[in-house]
mmCIF file of C-alpha atoms in Angstrom:
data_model
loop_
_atom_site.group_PDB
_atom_site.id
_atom_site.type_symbol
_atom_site.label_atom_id
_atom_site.label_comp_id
_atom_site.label_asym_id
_atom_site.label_seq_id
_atom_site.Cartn_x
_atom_site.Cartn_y
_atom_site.Cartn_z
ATOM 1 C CA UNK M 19 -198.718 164.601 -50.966
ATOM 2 C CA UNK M 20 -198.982 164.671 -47.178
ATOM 3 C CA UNK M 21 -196.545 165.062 -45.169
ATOM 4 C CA UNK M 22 -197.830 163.807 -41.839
ATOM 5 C CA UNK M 23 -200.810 161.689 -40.535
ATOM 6 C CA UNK M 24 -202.395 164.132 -39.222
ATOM 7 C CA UNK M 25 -202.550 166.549 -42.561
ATOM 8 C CA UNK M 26 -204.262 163.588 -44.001
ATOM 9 C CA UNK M 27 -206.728 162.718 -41.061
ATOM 10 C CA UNK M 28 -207.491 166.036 -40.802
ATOM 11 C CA UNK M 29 -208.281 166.616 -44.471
ATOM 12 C CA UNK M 30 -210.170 162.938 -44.639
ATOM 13 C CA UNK M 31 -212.398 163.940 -42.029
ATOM 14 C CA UNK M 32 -213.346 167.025 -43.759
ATOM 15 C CA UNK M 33 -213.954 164.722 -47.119
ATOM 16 C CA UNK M 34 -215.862 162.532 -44.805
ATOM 17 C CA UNK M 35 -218.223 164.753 -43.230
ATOM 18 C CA UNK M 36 -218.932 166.453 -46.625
ATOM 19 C CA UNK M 37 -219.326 162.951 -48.510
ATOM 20 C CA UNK M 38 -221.637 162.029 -44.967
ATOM 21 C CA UNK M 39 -223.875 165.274 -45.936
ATOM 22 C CA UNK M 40 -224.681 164.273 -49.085
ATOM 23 C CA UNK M 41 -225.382 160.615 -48.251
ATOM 24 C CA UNK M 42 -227.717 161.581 -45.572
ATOM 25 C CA UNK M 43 -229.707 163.771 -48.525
ATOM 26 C CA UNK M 44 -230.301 160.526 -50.195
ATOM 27 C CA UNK M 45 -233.828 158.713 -50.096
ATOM 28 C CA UNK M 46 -234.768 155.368 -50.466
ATOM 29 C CA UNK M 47 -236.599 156.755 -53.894
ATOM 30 C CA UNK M 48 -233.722 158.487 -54.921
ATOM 31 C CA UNK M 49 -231.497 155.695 -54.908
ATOM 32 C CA UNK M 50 -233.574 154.712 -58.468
ATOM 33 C CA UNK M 51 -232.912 157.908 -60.026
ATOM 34 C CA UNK M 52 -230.594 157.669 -62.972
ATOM 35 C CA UNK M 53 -228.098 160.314 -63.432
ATOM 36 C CA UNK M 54 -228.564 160.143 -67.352
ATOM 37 C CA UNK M 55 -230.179 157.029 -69.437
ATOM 38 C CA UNK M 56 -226.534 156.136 -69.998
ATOM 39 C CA UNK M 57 -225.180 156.134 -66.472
ATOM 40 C CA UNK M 58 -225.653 154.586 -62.925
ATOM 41 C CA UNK M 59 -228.343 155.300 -60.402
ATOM 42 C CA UNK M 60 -227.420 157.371 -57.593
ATOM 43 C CA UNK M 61 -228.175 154.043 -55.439
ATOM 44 C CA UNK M 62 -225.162 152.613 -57.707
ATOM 45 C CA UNK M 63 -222.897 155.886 -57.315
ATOM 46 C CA UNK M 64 -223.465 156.178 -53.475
ATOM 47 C CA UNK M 65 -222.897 152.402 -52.919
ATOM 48 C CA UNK M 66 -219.766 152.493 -55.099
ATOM 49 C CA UNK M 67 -218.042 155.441 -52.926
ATOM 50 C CA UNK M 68 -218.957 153.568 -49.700
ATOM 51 C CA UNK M 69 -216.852 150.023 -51.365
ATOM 52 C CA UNK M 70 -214.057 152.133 -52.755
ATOM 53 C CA UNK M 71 -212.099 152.648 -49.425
ATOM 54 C CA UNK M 72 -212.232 148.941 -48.810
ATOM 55 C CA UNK M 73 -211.153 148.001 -52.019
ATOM 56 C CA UNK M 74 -209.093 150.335 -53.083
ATOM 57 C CA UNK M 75 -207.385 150.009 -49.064
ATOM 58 C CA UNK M 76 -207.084 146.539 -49.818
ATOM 59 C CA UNK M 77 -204.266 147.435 -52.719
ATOM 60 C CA UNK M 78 -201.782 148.877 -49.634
ATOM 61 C CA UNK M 79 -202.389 146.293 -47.196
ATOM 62 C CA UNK M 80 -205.149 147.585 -45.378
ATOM 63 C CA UNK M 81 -207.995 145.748 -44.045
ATOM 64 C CA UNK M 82 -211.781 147.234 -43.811
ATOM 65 C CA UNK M 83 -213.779 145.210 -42.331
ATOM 66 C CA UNK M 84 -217.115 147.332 -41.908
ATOM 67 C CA UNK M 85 -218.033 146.851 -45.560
ATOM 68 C CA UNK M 86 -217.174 144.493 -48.142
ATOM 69 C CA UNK M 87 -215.720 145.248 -51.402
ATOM 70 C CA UNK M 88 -218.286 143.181 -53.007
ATOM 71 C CA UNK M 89 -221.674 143.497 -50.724
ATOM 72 C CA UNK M 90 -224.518 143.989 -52.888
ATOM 73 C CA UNK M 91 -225.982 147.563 -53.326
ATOM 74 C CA UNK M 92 -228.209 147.821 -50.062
ATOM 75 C CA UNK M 93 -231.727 148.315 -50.413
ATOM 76 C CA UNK M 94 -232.286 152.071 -47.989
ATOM 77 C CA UNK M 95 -230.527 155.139 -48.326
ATOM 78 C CA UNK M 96 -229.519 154.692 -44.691
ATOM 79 C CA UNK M 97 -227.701 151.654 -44.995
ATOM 80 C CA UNK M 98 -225.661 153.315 -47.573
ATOM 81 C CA UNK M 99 -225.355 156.100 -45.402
ATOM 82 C CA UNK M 100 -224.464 154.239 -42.303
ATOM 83 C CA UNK M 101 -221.824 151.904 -44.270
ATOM 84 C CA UNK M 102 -219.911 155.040 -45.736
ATOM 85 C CA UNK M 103 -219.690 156.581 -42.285
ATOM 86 C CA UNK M 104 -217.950 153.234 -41.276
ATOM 87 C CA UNK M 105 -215.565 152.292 -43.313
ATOM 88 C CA UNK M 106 -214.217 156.096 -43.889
ATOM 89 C CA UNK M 107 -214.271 156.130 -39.649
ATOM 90 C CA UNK M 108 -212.436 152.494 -39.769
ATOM 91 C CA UNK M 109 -210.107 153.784 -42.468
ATOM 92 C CA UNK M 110 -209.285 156.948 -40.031
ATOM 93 C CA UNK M 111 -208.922 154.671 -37.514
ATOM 94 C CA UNK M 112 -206.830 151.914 -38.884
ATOM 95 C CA UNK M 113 -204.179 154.719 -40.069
ATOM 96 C CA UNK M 114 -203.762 156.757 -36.665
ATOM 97 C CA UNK M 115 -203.360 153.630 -35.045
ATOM 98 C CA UNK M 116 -200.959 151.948 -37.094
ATOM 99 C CA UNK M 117 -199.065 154.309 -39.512
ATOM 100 C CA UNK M 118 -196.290 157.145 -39.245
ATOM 101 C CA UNK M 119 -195.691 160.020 -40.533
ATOM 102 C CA UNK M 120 -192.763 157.901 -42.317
ATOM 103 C CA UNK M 121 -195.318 155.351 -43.906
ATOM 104 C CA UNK M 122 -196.170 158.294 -46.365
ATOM 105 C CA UNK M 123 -192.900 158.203 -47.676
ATOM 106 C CA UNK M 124 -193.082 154.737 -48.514
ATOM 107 C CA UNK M 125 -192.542 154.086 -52.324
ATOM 108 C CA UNK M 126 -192.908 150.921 -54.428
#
């Protein structure tokens, strides 16, 4: 749990930048590559962390607007790339602007 917004924004940039590394090692032919024959290509796994702060922001109110829950798996490395970096930046964003540290205590 954090206790402030800026434990959290300093440990989601850190996330970020590492997630960002390993995007930016991704190649348009390497978004093909299955993982096993049983699993999704790393096109598929890439494009699904860049759609899961959007979606799963969505379930606390929050609105990304960089990338769509739903846009279809782009065809370059670099527009996977370049989406991730935006909607974890708009994320970052969105939550120094708007929250507290008492939003974090905020239960359901």
């Amino acid at each position: 749990m954090y206790h402030s917004i800026q434990e959290f924004l300093m440990e989601w940039k850190l996330n970020k930048d590492a997630t960002s590394k390993v995007m930016a090692a991704l190649t348009d032919e390497s978004l093909a590559q299955k993982v096993s024959d049983d699993d999704r290509t790393l096109g598929r796994i890439a494009w699904h962390i860049a759609t899961a702060i959007p979606e799963m922001m969505e379930h606390i109110g929050l609105v990304i607007n960089s990338v769509k829950k739903d846009a279809p798996v782009p065809k370059t490395a670099n527009e996977i790339s370049l989406a991730y970096t935006a909607a974890a930046s708009e994320l970052a964003d969105i939550i120094a602007k708007n929250w507290t540290d008492e939003n974090l205590h905020i239960v359901d």
